[in-house]
Amino acid sequence: MSRSTIASSEDGLGPTGRKLLDTPALNKSTAFTEDERERFRLRGLLPPTVSTQEVQEIRVIENLRRKGSDIERYIFLMALLLRNERLFFRTVMDHLDETLPIIYTPTVGQACLEYAHINREAPLGLYVSAADRGRIREILSNWPEEDVRVIVLTDGERILGLGDLGANGMGIPVGKLALYTACAGIPPRQCLPVMLDVGTNNQSLLNDPLYLGLRQARLTGDAYDEVVEELVLAVQDAYPRALIQFEDFLTPTAYRLLNRYRDRVLCFNDDIQGTAAVALAGVLASTRISGLSFEDLRVMFLGAGSAATGIADLMVTALVEEGLSPAEARERIWLVDIDGLVVRSRAAIPEHNRPYARDHRSLDFLEAMREAEPHVLIGATGQRGTFTQEAIETLASIHDRPTVFALSNPTWKAECTPEQAYAWSGGRAIFASGSPFPPVSFEGKTYRPGQGNNVYVFPGVGLAALACGAERVVEEMFLAAARSLASMVDQSDLEVGAVYPPLSRIRKISLAIATSVVQRAQERGLASSPLSGDIGKAIAAMMYDPSY
Ligand code: NAD
C-alpha cells in the first residue's frame, strides 16, 4: 500500500475493515501486514497467515490453470481485477504470455460474444447510450475518478473479426485499458473504458432476453454524428487532458471520425494508426534480414481496408521523411482488394483508397504481383487462405528474401500460416502474422514467427501523450513509435526470423516508444508540459507499479 493511502486510512479518510477489502485499488487481501490488520480493523476478516504478493500470485496462477476453459479464465481474472487491482496487474505483468490471450484477443472476442451472459459484480467501464442525448456530460460526472487521462471508446460495430456486437463490445475498451496499465504503466484510475451504445443491427442480440444494450437499430447519419460530437465535447469538458483512442469502429466510420477529430482533439484510431506503426516497424526490421533499403521497397497489400491504408499512409510519411516526394512514395504502394488491383477507372473508390488508385488496366492479384514485383506482401483481407501456394511461389521467384505479413485475425483467418510461407518459399520468406503462431521447424531450422500485435505500440503512445501533456497525436509520432519498435528487435530475434521482439520485453519497449514519441511531440511543439533532462528516466518514474 502506498504511503499516502495508509495515511488517509489512518486519518479516518480512507476505508477500513470490510470496506477496505471491497476497494479494489487498496485491497491487499491476505497480504495486509499484522500492523495494517490492527490499524485498519481487519483482524478476524482475514485468515491468520500473512501472504506476500508473490505467494498470492502463485495462488492466482494455480487457480487460473485449474479452470476448464479460457472464457472461465477470463471471468476469473476480471473478478480479480474487481477485487484486488494490484494483484491482478502484478500477475498479468509477470505472466504476459499466458494472460494476454485471455484478457485480450482471442479470448476477449469470445467474452464479448457472451458478455451479457457473464455474471458481473460491477461494471468496469462507462456506458453512454443514444438515450442519454442531451445529458452526456452529466453521465460522465457519475464516473468516480477525476483525473482521467486515457479513454478507449468503441461503438461495438466491428468487434475484432466478429462484427456488430452492440453493447457487448464493452469487453474491448476494458481489455485495451488493462493493457495500457500492464504494458505501459498507466495508472488504472487514469483509464476510462467507454462503450457508446447507439443500438445494434445484430438481430440475435436483440432477440436475446439477457442482452444489456439498447434494443434498437443503430443510429446512422447525422443522429449518430451528433451523439459522438456531444460525447467528445463532454470528454473535453470533464477531462480536458484525456487522450481518446477510437477502437473497433466500422472502417468508413473510423476514417470519418478520425478525420473529423484528429486536428481538434487529442485522439487516434488504433485500428488505423496503431496497426500502421506496428506493421511499419516489422517491415523496417525485415530490411535488416533482406539487406534491402527501405526507400527501395515496393509494397503490395492484399485487402484495402483501414488496416492496409493505415499502413500505406504511414509508409508514405516515412518515405517522405527519407526524401521522396509524396507522389514517388505513393508509387511504391500497390493496393489489391477483392476486385483486384485498385485502379482509377473503377466506378467507386473509397476515399481512403484514392491516393493509391493507379492509372492501370485492371489486374487480378497474381497479375498485379507479376507486374509490381513487390518486395513486401501484406495481407489484411480478413480471409484465410488468400495467400495461395502460387502467390507465395510467385513472390519467392522474384526476390531472394520476400517479406510476407499475414495480418488477418484471429489465427484461423490468417492469409497463410507460417508453415506455408516457409515451405512455399523454400525457407526464404520473412514472415509475420497478426495473431500468435507457435515456433515452426522447417528443414532443420526453427523459426519464431513475429506477431504484429498492436499492443507493441498503443500503450507506449498513450504513455507519451500523458507524460508530456501532448495536445495532438500526429502521424510523425506513430513514425517515431515504429522506428523505436524496430530498433528494439535484436540480432537474436532476426536470427530466428522474428521481426518483432518477444512480448516479455513489453514494459521496456513501451518506455522506449514513449521516450521517442515524447521527443517527437516536443520537437513539434505539441507538448503542453515538456520533459527535460533524461526523458526516459522521467517517464519511467511516472509508470504505475502494482507491487504493494
Ligand atoms: P476492412 O473490412 O476495412 O477491409 C477488408 C479489405 O479486404 C477490403 O478492402 C476487401 O475488399 C478486402 N478483401 C476481402 N476479401 C478479399 C479477398 N478474398 N481478396 C482480396 N481482398 C479481399 O478490414 P480491416 O479493418 O482493414 O481489417 C482487415 C484485417 O486486418 C482483419 O482481419 C483484422 O483482423 C486485421 N488487422 C490486423 C491487425 C494486426 O495484426 N495488428 C490490426 C488491424 C487489423
Coordinates of C-alpha atoms and ligand atoms in Angstrom, one line a residue:
M1 CA 0.0 0.0 0.0
S2 CA 1.4 3.4 -0.8
R3 CA 2.2 5.8 2.0
S4 CA -0.5 8.2 1.0
T5 CA -3.1 5.5 1.1
I6 CA -2.1 4.4 4.6
A7 CA -2.0 8.0 5.8
S8 CA -5.5 8.6 4.5
S9 CA -6.8 5.4 6.2
E10 CA -5.2 6.4 9.4
D11 CA -6.7 9.9 9.2
G12 CA -10.0 8.2 9.1
L13 CA -10.4 9.5 5.5
G14 CA -9.9 6.1 3.8
P15 CA -11.9 2.9 4.1
T16 CA -11.2 0.4 6.9
G17 CA -12.5 -3.1 7.7
R18 CA -14.8 -4.8 5.2
K19 CA -14.9 -1.6 3.1
L20 CA -11.2 -1.6 2.6
L21 CA -11.4 -5.2 1.4
D22 CA -14.1 -4.2 -1.0
T23 CA -12.0 -1.3 -2.5
P24 CA -10.0 -2.9 -5.4
A25 CA -7.4 -0.2 -5.7
L26 CA -6.5 -0.5 -2.0
N27 CA -7.2 -4.1 -1.2
K28 CA -4.2 -6.4 -0.5
S29 CA -6.4 -9.1 1.0
T30 CA -4.2 -11.8 2.7
A31 CA -1.1 -9.6 2.2
F32 CA -2.2 -6.9 4.8
T33 CA 0.6 -7.0 7.4
E34 CA 0.0 -7.6 11.1
D35 CA 0.3 -3.9 11.7
E36 CA -2.1 -2.9 8.9
R37 CA -4.6 -5.5 10.1
E38 CA -4.6 -3.8 13.5
R39 CA -4.8 -0.3 12.2
F40 CA -7.4 -0.9 9.6
R41 CA -9.6 -3.1 11.8
L42 CA -9.1 -6.1 9.6
R43 CA -8.4 -8.6 12.4
G44 CA -10.7 -11.6 12.0
L45 CA -11.7 -10.7 8.5
L46 CA -8.6 -12.4 7.1
P47 CA -7.1 -15.8 7.8
P48 CA -4.1 -15.6 10.3
T49 CA -1.2 -16.2 7.9
V50 CA 0.1 -13.1 6.1
S51 CA 0.9 -13.8 2.5
T52 CA 3.4 -11.9 0.3
Q53 CA 2.2 -10.7 -3.1
E54 CA 4.5 -13.4 -4.7
V55 CA 2.6 -16.1 -2.8
Q56 CA -0.7 -14.6 -3.7
E57 CA 0.4 -14.6 -7.3
I58 CA 1.2 -18.3 -7.2
R59 CA -2.3 -18.9 -5.8
V60 CA -3.8 -16.9 -8.6
I61 CA -1.9 -18.7 -11.3
E62 CA -2.7 -22.1 -9.7
N63 CA -6.4 -21.2 -9.8
L64 CA -6.2 -19.8 -13.3
R65 CA -4.7 -23.0 -14.7
R66 CA -7.3 -25.1 -12.9
K67 CA -10.1 -23.5 -14.9
G68 CA -11.6 -25.7 -17.7
S69 CA -11.7 -23.1 -20.5
D70 CA -10.3 -19.7 -21.5
I71 CA -13.6 -18.0 -21.0
E72 CA -13.6 -19.2 -17.4
R73 CA -10.1 -17.9 -17.1
Y74 CA -11.3 -14.5 -18.4
I75 CA -14.2 -14.4 -15.9
F76 CA -11.8 -15.3 -13.1
L77 CA -9.2 -12.6 -14.0
M78 CA -11.9 -9.9 -14.4
A79 CA -13.3 -10.8 -11.0
L80 CA -9.7 -10.5 -9.6
L81 CA -9.5 -7.0 -11.2
L82 CA -12.6 -6.0 -9.3
R83 CA -11.3 -7.5 -6.0
N84 CA -7.6 -6.7 -5.9
E85 CA -6.4 -4.5 -8.7
R86 CA -2.7 -4.6 -7.8
L87 CA -2.6 -8.4 -7.6
F88 CA -4.4 -8.5 -11.0
F89 CA -1.8 -6.3 -12.7
R90 CA 1.2 -7.9 -10.9
T91 CA 0.0 -11.3 -12.2
V92 CA -0.7 -10.1 -15.7
M93 CA 2.6 -8.4 -16.0
D94 CA 4.6 -11.4 -14.7
H95 CA 2.7 -13.9 -16.9
L96 CA 2.0 -11.8 -20.0
D97 CA 2.4 -14.7 -22.5
E98 CA -0.2 -16.7 -20.6
T99 CA -2.6 -13.8 -19.6
L100 CA -2.5 -11.6 -22.7
P101 CA -4.5 -14.1 -24.9
I102 CA -7.1 -14.2 -22.1
I103 CA -7.6 -10.6 -21.2
Y104 CA -7.2 -9.6 -24.9
T105 CA -7.5 -11.4 -28.3
P106 CA -8.6 -14.1 -28.9
T107 CA -10.5 -14.8 -25.6
V108 CA -11.8 -11.3 -25.2
G109 CA -13.7 -11.9 -28.5
Q110 CA -15.5 -14.9 -27.0
A111 CA -16.1 -12.8 -23.9
C112 CA -17.8 -10.1 -26.0
L113 CA -20.0 -12.6 -27.7
E114 CA -21.1 -13.8 -24.3
Y115 CA -20.8 -10.5 -22.4
A116 CA -24.5 -10.3 -21.4
H117 CA -24.4 -13.9 -20.1
I118 CA -21.3 -13.5 -18.0
N119 CA -22.3 -12.7 -14.5
R120 CA -20.5 -9.5 -13.4
E121 CA -20.3 -8.0 -10.0
A122 CA -19.9 -4.4 -11.2
P123 CA -19.4 -2.7 -14.5
L124 CA -15.8 -2.0 -15.4
G125 CA -16.4 1.0 -17.6
L126 CA -18.9 3.7 -18.5
Y127 CA -21.9 3.2 -20.8
V128 CA -23.1 6.2 -22.8
S129 CA -26.1 5.5 -24.9
A130 CA -28.2 7.2 -27.5
A131 CA -30.9 7.5 -24.9
D132 CA -28.5 9.9 -23.0
R133 CA -28.5 12.5 -25.7
G134 CA -28.6 16.0 -24.1
R135 CA -27.1 14.8 -20.8
I136 CA -23.9 13.0 -21.7
R137 CA -21.8 15.5 -19.6
E138 CA -23.9 14.7 -16.6
I139 CA -23.3 10.9 -17.2
L140 CA -19.6 11.5 -17.3
S141 CA -19.7 13.1 -13.9
N142 CA -21.0 9.9 -12.5
W143 CA -17.6 8.3 -13.1
P144 CA -15.8 8.3 -9.8
E145 CA -12.4 9.4 -11.0
E146 CA -11.4 13.0 -11.8
D147 CA -8.0 12.7 -13.4
V148 CA -8.9 10.5 -16.4
R149 CA -6.1 10.6 -19.0
V150 CA -6.8 7.8 -21.4
I151 CA -10.2 6.8 -22.8
V152 CA -10.8 3.8 -25.1
L153 CA -14.0 4.3 -26.9
T154 CA -15.9 1.9 -29.1
D155 CA -19.4 1.8 -30.6
G156 CA -19.2 -2.0 -30.8
E157 CA -19.9 -2.2 -34.6
R158 CA -16.8 -4.1 -35.7
I159 CA -15.5 -6.0 -32.7
L160 CA -12.3 -7.8 -33.7
G161 CA -13.3 -10.0 -36.6
L162 CA -16.7 -10.6 -35.1
G163 CA -18.9 -7.8 -36.5
D164 CA -21.6 -5.8 -34.7
L165 CA -21.8 -6.9 -31.0
G166 CA -23.5 -3.8 -29.7
A167 CA -23.1 -3.1 -26.0
N168 CA -21.3 -6.4 -25.6
G169 CA -18.3 -4.6 -27.1
M170 CA -17.5 -3.2 -23.7
G171 CA -15.0 -6.0 -23.3
I172 CA -12.8 -4.3 -25.8
P173 CA -12.1 -0.9 -24.1
V174 CA -11.9 -2.8 -20.7
G175 CA -9.2 -5.1 -22.2
K176 CA -7.3 -2.5 -24.0
L177 CA -7.0 -0.3 -20.9
A178 CA -5.9 -3.2 -18.8
L179 CA -3.0 -3.5 -21.4
Y180 CA -2.3 0.3 -21.1
T181 CA -1.7 -0.4 -17.4
A182 CA 0.1 -3.7 -17.7
C183 CA 2.3 -2.8 -20.6
A184 CA 3.0 0.9 -20.2
G185 CA 2.2 1.6 -16.5
I186 CA -0.7 4.0 -17.0
P187 CA -2.3 4.1 -13.5
P188 CA -5.7 2.3 -13.6
R189 CA -7.6 5.2 -12.1
Q190 CA -6.5 7.4 -15.1
C191 CA -8.1 4.9 -17.6
L192 CA -11.7 5.1 -18.6
P193 CA -13.3 2.4 -20.9
V194 CA -16.4 3.9 -22.7
M195 CA -19.0 1.9 -24.6
L196 CA -21.0 4.2 -26.8
D197 CA -24.3 2.3 -27.3
V198 CA -26.1 3.6 -30.4
G199 CA -28.1 0.4 -30.8
T200 CA -27.2 -2.7 -32.7
N201 CA -28.3 -4.3 -36.0
N202 CA -27.4 -7.8 -34.7
Q203 CA -30.8 -9.5 -34.6
S204 CA -29.6 -12.4 -32.4
L205 CA -28.6 -9.9 -29.7
L206 CA -31.8 -8.0 -30.0
N207 CA -33.7 -11.3 -29.6
D208 CA -31.5 -12.3 -26.6
P209 CA -33.5 -11.7 -23.3
L210 CA -30.2 -11.3 -21.4
Y211 CA -28.8 -8.6 -23.8
L212 CA -28.0 -5.5 -21.8
G213 CA -27.7 -2.8 -24.5
L214 CA -30.3 -0.5 -26.2
R215 CA -32.9 -2.6 -28.0
Q216 CA -33.0 -0.5 -31.2
A217 CA -31.4 -0.4 -34.6
R218 CA -28.1 1.5 -34.8
L219 CA -28.3 5.3 -35.2
T220 CA -26.9 6.4 -38.5
G221 CA -26.1 9.6 -40.3
D222 CA -26.5 13.0 -38.5
A223 CA -28.1 11.4 -35.5
Y224 CA -25.0 9.2 -35.0
D225 CA -22.6 12.0 -35.6
E226 CA -24.4 14.3 -33.1
V227 CA -24.1 11.8 -30.3
V228 CA -20.4 11.3 -31.0
E229 CA -19.9 15.1 -31.0
E230 CA -21.7 15.5 -27.7
L231 CA -19.6 12.8 -26.2
V232 CA -16.3 14.3 -27.5
L233 CA -17.3 17.7 -26.2
A234 CA -18.3 16.3 -22.8
V235 CA -15.0 14.5 -22.5
Q236 CA -13.1 17.7 -23.3
D237 CA -15.0 19.5 -20.6
A238 CA -14.8 16.8 -18.0
Y239 CA -11.2 15.5 -18.7
P240 CA -9.5 18.2 -20.9
R241 CA -6.2 16.3 -20.9
A242 CA -7.6 12.9 -21.8
L243 CA -6.5 11.0 -24.9
I244 CA -9.3 9.3 -26.8
Q245 CA -8.5 6.1 -28.6
F246 CA -11.1 5.1 -31.1
E247 CA -11.4 1.3 -31.3
D248 CA -13.2 -1.2 -33.4
F249 CA -15.4 1.1 -35.4
L250 CA -16.5 0.1 -38.9
T251 CA -13.9 1.3 -41.4
P252 CA -15.9 4.2 -43.0
T253 CA -16.9 5.4 -39.5
A254 CA -13.4 5.0 -38.3
Y255 CA -12.0 7.2 -41.0
R256 CA -14.8 9.8 -40.8
L257 CA -14.3 10.2 -37.0
L258 CA -10.5 10.3 -37.3
N259 CA -10.6 12.9 -40.0
R260 CA -13.1 15.0 -38.1
Y261 CA -11.3 14.9 -34.7
R262 CA -7.6 14.4 -35.3
D263 CA -6.8 18.1 -35.6
R264 CA -9.3 19.2 -33.0
V265 CA -8.7 16.9 -30.0
L266 CA -6.1 14.6 -28.6
C267 CA -7.1 11.3 -30.2
F268 CA -6.1 8.5 -32.6
N269 CA -7.6 5.3 -34.1
D270 CA -5.7 2.2 -33.1
D271 CA -7.1 0.0 -36.0
I272 CA -5.7 2.5 -38.5
Q273 CA -2.7 4.2 -36.9
G274 CA -1.6 1.7 -34.2
T275 CA -1.7 -1.1 -36.8
A276 CA 0.3 1.1 -39.2
A277 CA 3.1 1.7 -36.7
V278 CA 3.4 -2.0 -35.8
A279 CA 3.4 -3.2 -39.4
L280 CA 5.9 -0.5 -40.4
A281 CA 8.2 -1.5 -37.6
G282 CA 8.1 -5.1 -38.8
V283 CA 8.9 -4.0 -42.4
L284 CA 11.8 -1.8 -41.2
A285 CA 13.2 -4.7 -39.2
S286 CA 12.7 -7.1 -42.2
T287 CA 15.2 -5.0 -44.2
R288 CA 17.9 -6.0 -41.7
I289 CA 17.4 -9.6 -42.9
S290 CA 16.8 -8.9 -46.6
G291 CA 19.6 -6.3 -46.8
L292 CA 17.3 -4.0 -48.9
S293 CA 16.9 -0.4 -48.1
F294 CA 13.5 0.8 -47.0
E295 CA 13.4 3.6 -49.6
D296 CA 13.7 1.0 -52.4
L297 CA 10.9 -1.3 -51.3
R298 CA 7.8 -1.9 -53.4
V299 CA 4.9 -3.0 -51.1
M300 CA 1.7 -4.8 -52.1
F301 CA -1.3 -5.0 -49.9
L302 CA -4.0 -7.7 -50.4
G303 CA -7.0 -6.1 -48.7
A304 CA -7.5 -2.4 -48.9
G305 CA -9.4 -1.6 -45.7
S306 CA -8.5 0.5 -42.8
A307 CA -5.6 -1.7 -41.7
A308 CA -4.0 -1.7 -45.2
T309 CA -4.4 2.0 -45.9
G310 CA -3.4 3.0 -42.4
I311 CA -0.1 1.2 -43.0
A312 CA 0.3 2.6 -46.5
D313 CA -0.3 6.2 -45.3
L314 CA 2.4 5.8 -42.6
M315 CA 4.8 4.3 -45.1
V316 CA 4.3 7.3 -47.3
T317 CA 5.0 9.6 -44.3
A318 CA 8.2 7.5 -43.6
L319 CA 9.3 7.6 -47.3
V320 CA 8.7 11.4 -47.5
E321 CA 10.9 11.8 -44.4
E322 CA 13.6 9.8 -46.3
G323 CA 13.5 12.4 -49.0
L324 CA 10.9 11.0 -51.6
S325 CA 8.1 13.2 -52.9
P326 CA 4.6 12.2 -51.8
A327 CA 3.9 11.1 -55.4
E328 CA 7.1 9.0 -55.5
A329 CA 6.3 7.5 -52.2
R330 CA 2.7 6.5 -53.2
E331 CA 4.1 5.0 -56.4
R332 CA 5.8 2.3 -54.2
I333 CA 2.4 1.1 -52.9
W334 CA 0.1 -1.3 -54.7
L335 CA -3.4 -1.9 -53.3
V336 CA -5.3 -5.0 -54.3
D337 CA -8.7 -5.8 -52.9
I338 CA -11.4 -8.3 -53.6
D339 CA -11.9 -6.9 -57.1
G340 CA -8.2 -6.9 -57.9
L341 CA -5.8 -4.0 -58.3
V342 CA -7.3 -0.7 -57.2
V343 CA -7.3 1.3 -60.4
R344 CA -8.6 4.8 -61.2
S345 CA -11.1 3.6 -63.8
R346 CA -13.2 1.9 -61.1
A347 CA -16.7 3.3 -60.7
A348 CA -16.5 3.9 -57.0
I349 CA -13.3 4.2 -55.0
P350 CA -13.5 4.7 -51.2
E351 CA -11.8 8.0 -50.2
H352 CA -9.0 6.2 -48.2
N353 CA -8.1 4.2 -51.3
R354 CA -8.0 7.1 -53.7
P355 CA -4.4 8.2 -53.2
Y356 CA -3.2 4.7 -54.2
A357 CA -5.6 4.1 -57.2
R358 CA -3.3 3.5 -60.2
D359 CA -3.6 4.6 -63.8
H360 CA -3.5 1.0 -65.0
R361 CA -5.7 -1.6 -66.6
S362 CA -7.5 -4.0 -64.2
L363 CA -5.3 -6.9 -62.9
D364 CA -6.1 -9.7 -60.6
F365 CA -3.9 -10.4 -57.6
L366 CA -1.3 -12.7 -59.3
E367 CA -1.2 -10.5 -62.4
A368 CA -0.6 -7.4 -60.2
M369 CA 2.1 -9.2 -58.3
R370 CA 3.9 -10.1 -61.6
E371 CA 3.6 -6.5 -62.7
A372 CA 4.7 -4.8 -59.5
E373 CA 7.3 -7.3 -58.3
P374 CA 6.8 -6.4 -54.7
H375 CA 9.4 -7.0 -52.1
V376 CA 6.8 -6.9 -49.3
L377 CA 3.4 -8.5 -49.4
I378 CA 0.9 -7.6 -46.6
G379 CA -2.4 -9.4 -46.2
A380 CA -5.2 -7.5 -44.4
T381 CA -8.3 -9.2 -46.0
G382 CA -9.9 -10.9 -43.1
Q383 CA -10.0 -14.0 -45.4
R384 CA -8.0 -17.1 -44.6
G385 CA -6.0 -18.8 -47.4
T386 CA -5.8 -15.8 -49.7
F387 CA -2.0 -16.1 -49.9
T388 CA -2.1 -19.3 -52.0
Q389 CA 0.8 -21.5 -52.8
E390 CA 1.0 -19.9 -56.3
A391 CA 1.1 -16.4 -54.8
I392 CA 3.9 -17.2 -52.4
E393 CA 5.9 -19.2 -55.0
T394 CA 5.5 -16.3 -57.4
L395 CA 6.8 -13.8 -54.9
A396 CA 9.7 -16.1 -54.0
S397 CA 10.6 -16.4 -57.6
I398 CA 11.0 -12.6 -57.9
H399 CA 13.0 -11.9 -54.7
D400 CA 15.5 -13.8 -52.7
R401 CA 14.1 -12.8 -49.3
P402 CA 10.5 -11.7 -49.7
T403 CA 8.6 -10.3 -46.8
V404 CA 5.2 -11.8 -46.1
F405 CA 2.9 -10.4 -43.4
A406 CA -0.4 -12.3 -42.9
L407 CA -2.1 -9.8 -40.6
S408 CA -5.7 -11.1 -40.5
N409 CA -7.1 -12.1 -37.1
P410 CA -7.9 -14.3 -35.4
T411 CA -5.3 -17.0 -36.1
W412 CA -7.5 -19.1 -38.3
K413 CA -8.2 -16.2 -40.6
A414 CA -4.5 -15.6 -41.5
E415 CA -3.9 -15.3 -45.2
C416 CA -1.4 -18.1 -44.8
T417 CA 0.3 -19.9 -42.0
P418 CA 4.0 -19.6 -41.2
E419 CA 4.5 -23.2 -42.2
Q420 CA 3.1 -22.5 -45.6
A421 CA 5.1 -19.3 -46.1
Y422 CA 8.3 -21.1 -45.2
A423 CA 7.5 -24.2 -47.2
W424 CA 6.4 -22.4 -50.4
S425 CA 9.4 -20.1 -50.3
G426 CA 12.0 -22.7 -49.5
G427 CA 12.5 -21.1 -46.1
R428 CA 13.3 -17.7 -47.6
A429 CA 10.2 -15.8 -46.6
I430 CA 10.5 -13.2 -43.7
F431 CA 7.1 -13.9 -42.1
A432 CA 5.0 -12.2 -39.5
S433 CA 1.3 -12.6 -38.6
G434 CA -1.4 -10.6 -36.7
S435 CA -2.2 -13.5 -34.4
P436 CA 0.2 -15.6 -32.5
F437 CA 1.6 -18.8 -34.1
P438 CA 3.9 -21.3 -32.3
P439 CA 7.5 -21.7 -33.5
V440 CA 7.9 -23.6 -36.7
S441 CA 10.6 -26.1 -37.8
F442 CA 11.5 -26.2 -41.5
E443 CA 14.4 -28.2 -42.9
G444 CA 16.1 -28.4 -39.6
K445 CA 15.8 -24.8 -38.7
T446 CA 13.4 -23.4 -36.0
Y447 CA 11.7 -20.1 -36.8
R448 CA 9.8 -17.9 -34.3
P449 CA 7.3 -16.0 -36.4
G450 CA 6.8 -12.5 -35.2
Q451 CA 3.4 -11.3 -34.1
G452 CA 2.5 -7.8 -35.3
N453 CA 0.3 -7.2 -32.2
N454 CA -0.9 -3.6 -31.8
V455 CA -0.1 -4.0 -28.1
Y456 CA 3.5 -3.2 -29.0
V457 CA 2.6 0.4 -29.9
F458 CA -0.6 1.9 -28.4
P459 CA 0.4 1.7 -24.7
G460 CA 3.7 3.5 -25.4
V461 CA 2.0 6.2 -27.4
G462 CA -0.6 6.7 -24.7
L463 CA 2.1 6.9 -22.0
A464 CA 3.9 9.5 -24.1
A465 CA 0.8 11.6 -24.5
L466 CA 0.2 11.5 -20.8
A467 CA 3.8 12.2 -19.8
C468 CA 4.3 15.3 -21.9
G469 CA 0.7 16.6 -21.9
A470 CA 0.5 16.1 -25.7
E471 CA -2.1 18.4 -27.4
R472 CA -2.5 16.3 -30.5
V473 CA -1.4 12.9 -31.8
V474 CA 0.2 13.4 -35.3
E475 CA 1.4 10.8 -37.9
E476 CA 5.0 11.6 -37.1
M477 CA 4.5 10.3 -33.5
F478 CA 3.5 6.9 -34.9
L479 CA 6.5 7.0 -37.2
A480 CA 8.7 7.6 -34.2
A481 CA 7.0 4.7 -32.4
A482 CA 7.6 2.4 -35.4
R483 CA 11.2 3.3 -35.7
S484 CA 11.7 2.8 -31.9
L485 CA 9.9 -0.6 -32.0
A486 CA 12.1 -1.7 -35.0
S487 CA 15.2 -0.7 -33.0
M488 CA 14.1 -3.0 -30.2
V489 CA 14.4 -6.0 -32.4
D490 CA 17.8 -7.5 -31.8
Q491 CA 20.1 -9.8 -33.7
S492 CA 18.9 -12.9 -31.8
D493 CA 15.3 -12.2 -32.9
L494 CA 16.3 -11.7 -36.5
E495 CA 18.3 -15.0 -36.5
V496 CA 15.1 -17.0 -35.8
G497 CA 13.2 -14.9 -38.4
A498 CA 11.3 -12.7 -36.0
V499 CA 10.8 -9.1 -36.9
Y500 CA 9.3 -8.3 -33.5
P501 CA 10.9 -8.6 -30.1
P502 CA 9.4 -11.0 -27.6
L503 CA 6.3 -9.6 -25.7
S504 CA 8.0 -10.4 -22.4
R505 CA 10.1 -7.2 -23.0
I506 CA 6.9 -5.0 -23.4
R507 CA 7.5 -2.7 -20.5
K508 CA 10.9 -1.7 -21.8
I509 CA 9.5 -1.4 -25.3
S510 CA 6.7 0.8 -24.2
L511 CA 9.1 3.0 -22.3
A512 CA 11.4 3.3 -25.3
I513 CA 8.5 4.1 -27.6
A514 CA 7.1 6.7 -25.1
T515 CA 10.5 8.3 -24.9
S516 CA 10.9 8.7 -28.7
V517 CA 7.2 9.8 -29.1
V518 CA 7.7 12.5 -26.4
Q519 CA 10.8 13.7 -28.1
R520 CA 8.9 14.0 -31.4
A521 CA 6.0 15.7 -29.8
Q522 CA 8.3 18.2 -28.1
E523 CA 10.2 18.9 -31.4
R524 CA 6.8 19.6 -33.0
G525 CA 5.8 22.0 -30.1
L526 CA 2.9 19.7 -29.3
A527 CA 3.7 19.1 -25.6
S528 CA 1.9 21.3 -23.0
S529 CA 4.2 20.0 -20.2
P530 CA 7.5 19.2 -21.9
L531 CA 10.0 17.0 -20.1
S532 CA 13.7 17.9 -19.9
G533 CA 16.9 16.1 -18.9
D534 CA 16.7 12.3 -19.1
I535 CA 13.3 11.9 -20.7
G536 CA 13.3 8.1 -20.4
K537 CA 14.0 8.3 -16.7
A538 CA 11.3 10.9 -16.1
I539 CA 8.7 8.8 -17.9
A540 CA 9.8 5.6 -16.1
A541 CA 9.2 7.4 -12.8
M542 CA 5.6 8.0 -13.8
M543 CA 4.9 4.3 -14.5
Y544 CA 2.4 2.5 -12.2
D545 CA 4.0 -0.2 -10.2
P546 CA 1.4 -2.7 -8.8
S547 CA 3.7 -4.0 -6.1
Y548 CA 2.4 -3.5 -2.6
Ligands
NAD1 P1 -11.9 -4.0 -43.8 O1 -13.1 -4.7 -43.8 O2 -11.8 -2.5 -43.6 O3 -11.1 -4.3 -45.2 C1 -11.0 -5.6 -45.7 C2 -10.4 -5.4 -47.1 O4 -10.1 -6.7 -47.6 C3 -11.3 -4.8 -48.2 O5 -10.6 -3.9 -49.0 C4 -11.8 -6.0 -49.0 O6 -12.1 -5.6 -50.4 C5 -10.6 -6.9 -49.0 N1 -10.9 -8.3 -49.2 C6 -11.8 -9.1 -48.6 N2 -11.7 -10.3 -49.1 C7 -10.7 -10.3 -50.0 C8 -10.2 -11.3 -50.9 N3 -10.6 -12.5 -50.9 N4 -9.1 -11.0 -51.7 C9 -8.6 -9.7 -51.6 N5 -9.1 -8.7 -50.9 C10 -10.1 -9.0 -50.1 O7 -11.0 -4.6 -42.7 P2 -9.7 -4.0 -41.8 O8 -10.2 -3.3 -40.7 O9 -8.8 -3.4 -42.8 O10 -9.1 -5.4 -41.3 C11 -8.6 -6.4 -42.2 C12 -7.9 -7.5 -41.4 O11 -6.8 -7.0 -40.8 C13 -8.8 -8.1 -40.2 O12 -8.8 -9.5 -40.3 C14 -8.1 -7.6 -39.0 O13 -8.1 -8.7 -38.0 C15 -6.7 -7.5 -39.5 N6 -5.9 -6.5 -38.6 C16 -4.7 -6.9 -38.1 C17 -4.0 -6.0 -37.2 C18 -2.7 -6.5 -36.7 O14 -2.3 -7.6 -37.0 N7 -2.1 -5.7 -35.8 C19 -4.5 -4.8 -36.9 C20 -5.8 -4.4 -37.5 C21 -6.4 -5.3 -38.4

